[in-house]
mmCIF file of C-alpha atoms in Angstrom:
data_model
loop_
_atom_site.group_PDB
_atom_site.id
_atom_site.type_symbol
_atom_site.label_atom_id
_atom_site.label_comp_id
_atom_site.label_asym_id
_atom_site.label_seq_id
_atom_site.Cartn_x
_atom_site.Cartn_y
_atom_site.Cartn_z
ATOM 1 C CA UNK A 62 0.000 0.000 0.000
ATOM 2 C CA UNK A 63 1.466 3.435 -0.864
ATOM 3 C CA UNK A 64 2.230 6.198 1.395
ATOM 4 C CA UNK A 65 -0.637 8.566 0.578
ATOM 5 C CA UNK A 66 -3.082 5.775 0.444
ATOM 6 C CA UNK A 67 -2.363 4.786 3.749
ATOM 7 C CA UNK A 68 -2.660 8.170 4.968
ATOM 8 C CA UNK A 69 -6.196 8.145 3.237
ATOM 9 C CA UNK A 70 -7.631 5.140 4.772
ATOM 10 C CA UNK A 71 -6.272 6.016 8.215
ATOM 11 C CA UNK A 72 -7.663 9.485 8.080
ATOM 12 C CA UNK A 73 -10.825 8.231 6.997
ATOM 13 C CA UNK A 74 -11.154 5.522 9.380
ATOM 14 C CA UNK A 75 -10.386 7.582 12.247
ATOM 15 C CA UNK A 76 -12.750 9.995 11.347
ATOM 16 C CA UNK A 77 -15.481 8.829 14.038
ATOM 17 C CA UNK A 78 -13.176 9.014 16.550
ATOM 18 C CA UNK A 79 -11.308 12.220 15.801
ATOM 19 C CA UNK A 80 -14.742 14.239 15.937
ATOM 20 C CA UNK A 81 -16.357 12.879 19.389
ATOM 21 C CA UNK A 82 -13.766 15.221 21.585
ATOM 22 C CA UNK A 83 -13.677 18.353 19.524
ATOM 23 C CA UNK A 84 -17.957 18.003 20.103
ATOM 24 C CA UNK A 85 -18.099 17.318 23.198
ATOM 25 C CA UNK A 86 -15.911 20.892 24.095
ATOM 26 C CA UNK A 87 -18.971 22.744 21.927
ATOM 27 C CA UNK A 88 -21.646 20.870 23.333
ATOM 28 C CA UNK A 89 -20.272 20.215 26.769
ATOM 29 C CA UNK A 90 -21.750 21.474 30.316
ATOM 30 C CA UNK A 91 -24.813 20.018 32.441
ATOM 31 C CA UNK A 92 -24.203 17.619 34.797
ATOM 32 C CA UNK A 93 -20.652 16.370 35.530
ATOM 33 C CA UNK A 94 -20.521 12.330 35.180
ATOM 34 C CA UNK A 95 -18.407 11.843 37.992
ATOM 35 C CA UNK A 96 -21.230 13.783 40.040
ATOM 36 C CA UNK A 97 -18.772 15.524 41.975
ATOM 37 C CA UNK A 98 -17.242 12.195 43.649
ATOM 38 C CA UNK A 99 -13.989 12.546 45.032
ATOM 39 C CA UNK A 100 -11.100 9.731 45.899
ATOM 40 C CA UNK A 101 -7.553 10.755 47.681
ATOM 41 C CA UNK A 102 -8.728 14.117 47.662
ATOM 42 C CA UNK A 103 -9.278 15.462 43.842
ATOM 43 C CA UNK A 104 -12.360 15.108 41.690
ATOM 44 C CA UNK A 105 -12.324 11.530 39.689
ATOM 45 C CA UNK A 106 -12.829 13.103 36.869
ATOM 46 C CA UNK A 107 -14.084 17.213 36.975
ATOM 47 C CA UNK A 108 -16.708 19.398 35.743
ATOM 48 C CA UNK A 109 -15.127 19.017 32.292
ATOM 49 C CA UNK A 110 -16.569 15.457 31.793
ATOM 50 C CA UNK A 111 -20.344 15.717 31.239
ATOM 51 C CA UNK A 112 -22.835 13.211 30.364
ATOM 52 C CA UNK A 113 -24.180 15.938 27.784
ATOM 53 C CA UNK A 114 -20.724 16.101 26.056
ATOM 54 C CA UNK A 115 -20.004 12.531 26.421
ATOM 55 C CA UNK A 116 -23.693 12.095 24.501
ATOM 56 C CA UNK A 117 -23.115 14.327 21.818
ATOM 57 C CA UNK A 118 -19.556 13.211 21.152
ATOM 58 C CA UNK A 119 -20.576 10.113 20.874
ATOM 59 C CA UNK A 120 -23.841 10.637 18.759
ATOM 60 C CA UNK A 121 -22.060 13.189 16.341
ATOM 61 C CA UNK A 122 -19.273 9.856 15.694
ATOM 62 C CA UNK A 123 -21.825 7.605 14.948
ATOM 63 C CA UNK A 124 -23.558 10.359 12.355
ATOM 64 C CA UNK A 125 -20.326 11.240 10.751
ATOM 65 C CA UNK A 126 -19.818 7.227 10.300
ATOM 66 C CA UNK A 127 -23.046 7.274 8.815
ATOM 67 C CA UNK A 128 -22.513 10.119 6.519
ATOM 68 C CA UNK A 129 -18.830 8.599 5.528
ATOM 69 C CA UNK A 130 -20.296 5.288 4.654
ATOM 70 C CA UNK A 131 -22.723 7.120 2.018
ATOM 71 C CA UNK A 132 -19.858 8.715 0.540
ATOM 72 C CA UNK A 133 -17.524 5.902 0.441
ATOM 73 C CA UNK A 134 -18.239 4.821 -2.731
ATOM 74 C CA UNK A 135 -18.174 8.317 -4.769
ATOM 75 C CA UNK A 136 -14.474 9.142 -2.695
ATOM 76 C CA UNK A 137 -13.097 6.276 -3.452
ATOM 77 C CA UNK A 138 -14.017 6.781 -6.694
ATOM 78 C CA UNK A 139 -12.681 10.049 -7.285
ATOM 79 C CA UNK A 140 -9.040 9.160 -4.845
ATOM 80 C CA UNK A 141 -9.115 6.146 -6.883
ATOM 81 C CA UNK A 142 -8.618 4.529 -2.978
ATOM 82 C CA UNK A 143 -10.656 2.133 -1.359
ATOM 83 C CA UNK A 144 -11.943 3.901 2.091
ATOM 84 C CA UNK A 145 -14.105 2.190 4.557
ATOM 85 C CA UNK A 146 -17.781 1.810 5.184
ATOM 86 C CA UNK A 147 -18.379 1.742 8.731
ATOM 87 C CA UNK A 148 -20.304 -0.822 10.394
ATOM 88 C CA UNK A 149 -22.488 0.263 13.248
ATOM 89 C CA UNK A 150 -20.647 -1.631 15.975
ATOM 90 C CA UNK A 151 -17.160 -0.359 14.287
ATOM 91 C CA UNK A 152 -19.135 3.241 14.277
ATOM 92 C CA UNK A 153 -19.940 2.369 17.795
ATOM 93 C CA UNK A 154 -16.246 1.546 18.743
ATOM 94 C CA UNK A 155 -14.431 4.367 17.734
ATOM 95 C CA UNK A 156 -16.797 7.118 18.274
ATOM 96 C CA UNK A 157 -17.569 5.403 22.234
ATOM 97 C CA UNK A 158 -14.007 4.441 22.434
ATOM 98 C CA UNK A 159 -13.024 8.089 21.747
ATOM 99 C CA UNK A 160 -14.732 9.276 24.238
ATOM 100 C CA UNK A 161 -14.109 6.581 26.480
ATOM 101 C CA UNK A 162 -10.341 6.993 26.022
ATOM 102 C CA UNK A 163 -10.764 11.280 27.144
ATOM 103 C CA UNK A 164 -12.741 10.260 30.101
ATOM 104 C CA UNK A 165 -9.757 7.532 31.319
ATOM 105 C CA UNK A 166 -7.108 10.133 30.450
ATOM 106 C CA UNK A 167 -9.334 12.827 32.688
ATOM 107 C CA UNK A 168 -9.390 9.849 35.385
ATOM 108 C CA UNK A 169 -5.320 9.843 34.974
ATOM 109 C CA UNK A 170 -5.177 13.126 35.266
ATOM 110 C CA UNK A 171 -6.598 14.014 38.485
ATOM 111 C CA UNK A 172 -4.788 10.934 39.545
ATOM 112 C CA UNK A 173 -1.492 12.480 39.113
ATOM 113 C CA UNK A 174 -2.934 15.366 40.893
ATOM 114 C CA UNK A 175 -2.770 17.899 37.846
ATOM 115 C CA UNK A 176 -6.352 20.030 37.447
ATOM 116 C CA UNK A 177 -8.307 20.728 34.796
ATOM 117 C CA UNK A 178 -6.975 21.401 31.512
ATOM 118 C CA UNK A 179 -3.356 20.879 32.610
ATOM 119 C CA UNK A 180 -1.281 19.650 29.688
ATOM 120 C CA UNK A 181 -0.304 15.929 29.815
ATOM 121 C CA UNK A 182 2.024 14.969 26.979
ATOM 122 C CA UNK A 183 1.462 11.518 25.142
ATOM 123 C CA UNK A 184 -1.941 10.891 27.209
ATOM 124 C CA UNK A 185 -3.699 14.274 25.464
ATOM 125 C CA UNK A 186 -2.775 13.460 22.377
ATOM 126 C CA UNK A 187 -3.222 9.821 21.773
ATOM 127 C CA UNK A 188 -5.940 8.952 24.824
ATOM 128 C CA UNK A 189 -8.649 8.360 22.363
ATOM 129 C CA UNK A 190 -6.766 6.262 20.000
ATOM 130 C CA UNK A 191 -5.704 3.902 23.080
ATOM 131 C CA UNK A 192 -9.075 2.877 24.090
ATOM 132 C CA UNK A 193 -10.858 3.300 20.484
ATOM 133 C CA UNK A 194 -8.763 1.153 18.467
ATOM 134 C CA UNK A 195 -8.938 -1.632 20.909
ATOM 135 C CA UNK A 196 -12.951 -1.383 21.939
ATOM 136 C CA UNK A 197 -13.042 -1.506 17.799
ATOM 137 C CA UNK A 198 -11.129 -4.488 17.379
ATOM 138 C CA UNK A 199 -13.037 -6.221 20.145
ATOM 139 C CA UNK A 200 -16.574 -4.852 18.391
ATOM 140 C CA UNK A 201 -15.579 -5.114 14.933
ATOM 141 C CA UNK A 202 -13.368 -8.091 14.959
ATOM 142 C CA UNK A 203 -13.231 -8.632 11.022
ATOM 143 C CA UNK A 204 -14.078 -4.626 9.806
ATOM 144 C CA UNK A 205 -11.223 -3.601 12.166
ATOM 145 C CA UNK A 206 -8.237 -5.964 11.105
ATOM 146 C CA UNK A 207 -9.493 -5.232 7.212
ATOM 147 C CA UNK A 208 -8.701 -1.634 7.527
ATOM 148 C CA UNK A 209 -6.360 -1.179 10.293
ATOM 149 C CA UNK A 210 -2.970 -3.296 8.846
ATOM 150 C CA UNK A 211 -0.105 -1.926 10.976
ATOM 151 C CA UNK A 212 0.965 0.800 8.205
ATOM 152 C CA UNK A 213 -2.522 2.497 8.985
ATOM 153 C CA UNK A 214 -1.593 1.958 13.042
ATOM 154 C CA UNK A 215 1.512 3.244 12.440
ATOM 155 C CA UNK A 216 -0.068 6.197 10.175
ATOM 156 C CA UNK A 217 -2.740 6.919 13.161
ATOM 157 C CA UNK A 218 -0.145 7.261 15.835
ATOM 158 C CA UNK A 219 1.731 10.080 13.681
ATOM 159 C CA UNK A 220 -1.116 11.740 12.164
ATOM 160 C CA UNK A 221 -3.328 11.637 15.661
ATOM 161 C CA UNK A 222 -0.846 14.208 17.510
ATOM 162 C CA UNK A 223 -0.343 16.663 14.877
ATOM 163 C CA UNK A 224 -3.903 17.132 13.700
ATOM 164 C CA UNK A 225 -4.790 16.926 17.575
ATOM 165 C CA UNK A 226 -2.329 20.030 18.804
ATOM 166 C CA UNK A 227 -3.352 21.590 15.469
ATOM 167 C CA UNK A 228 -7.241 21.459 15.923
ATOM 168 C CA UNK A 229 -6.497 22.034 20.403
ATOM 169 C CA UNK A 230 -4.801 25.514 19.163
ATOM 170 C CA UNK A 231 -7.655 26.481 16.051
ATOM 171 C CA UNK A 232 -10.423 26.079 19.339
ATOM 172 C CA UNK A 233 -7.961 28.181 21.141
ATOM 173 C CA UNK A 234 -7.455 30.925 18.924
ATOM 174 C CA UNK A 235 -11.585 30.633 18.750
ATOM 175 C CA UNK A 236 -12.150 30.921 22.305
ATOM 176 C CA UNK A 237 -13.535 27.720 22.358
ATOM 177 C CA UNK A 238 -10.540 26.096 24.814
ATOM 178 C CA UNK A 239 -8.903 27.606 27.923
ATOM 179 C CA UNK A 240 -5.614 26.416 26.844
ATOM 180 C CA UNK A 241 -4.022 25.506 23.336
ATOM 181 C CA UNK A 242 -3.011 22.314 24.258
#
């Protein structure tokens, strides 16, 4: 598989699970989902983990799957490469796993005993991609190891912390984040 078609498939593929976060900071507020628990002190996860954000992450994944898989054949067509459809449950994986994979890092964070929006390198950028790959694979068994060979792994864990510090500092420059990172 060449380069750019790697890039492609991995971009597309990742799709659902690149959007849930960047949602969930528009659409966010309401009712912390930790409901204000505490263990060894700190919040287990902080007012910045809601059940509305979590929802609409989650829901605007599974649309954009939807929407992708409608379009899959008239892309490929014009790239002249093969991009996924998404299967619900693969749908379900990454876009759930996403935000799955933000609430564990938020978890980790307040573990560690840094607040809100404090900048935690390697678990900000890649937290998503930890948990939705695998939750995929486990949901998706045979749609996951079709798309994901190890080049498109290897593409995702490249591609995921540029376009993630790129889109953190866009929403910062917007006023839509408290910090750019």
């Amino acid at each position: 598989m060449a380069l750019l078609e790697t890039i492609v498939i991995a971009f597309w593929a990742m799709l659902p699970a690149y959007v849930p976060n960047n949602i969930a900071v528009l659409a966010g507020g309401g009712r912390p989902i930790d409901g204000g628990r505490t263990m060894g002190g700190s919040r287990l996860l902080g007012d910045g983990k809601t059940w509305r954000g979590t929802a609409a992450g989650t829901t605007a994944g599974l649309a954009l799957a939807g929407v992708l898989t409608l379009a899959a054949d008239d892309v490929s067509g014009a790239l002249g490469v093969d991009v996924p459809e998404f299967t619900l449950l693969a749908a379900l994986g990454l876009a759930g796993g996403a935000m799955l994979g933000d609430i564990l890092a938020s978890f980790l964070k307040r573990r560690s005993g840094r607040e809100r929006g404090a900048m935690f390198p390697g678990l900000d950028q890649l937290d998503f991609v930890v948990v939705s790959l695998p939750l995929t694979a486990l949901l998706a068994n045979e749609w996951f190891f079709t798309w994901f060979t190890w080049d498109v792994i290897a593409v995702v864990v490249v591609l995921t912390p540029i376009l993630h510090v790129t889109t953190n500092m866009i929403a910062y420059q917007l006023g839509l984040k408290n910090e750019p990172w």
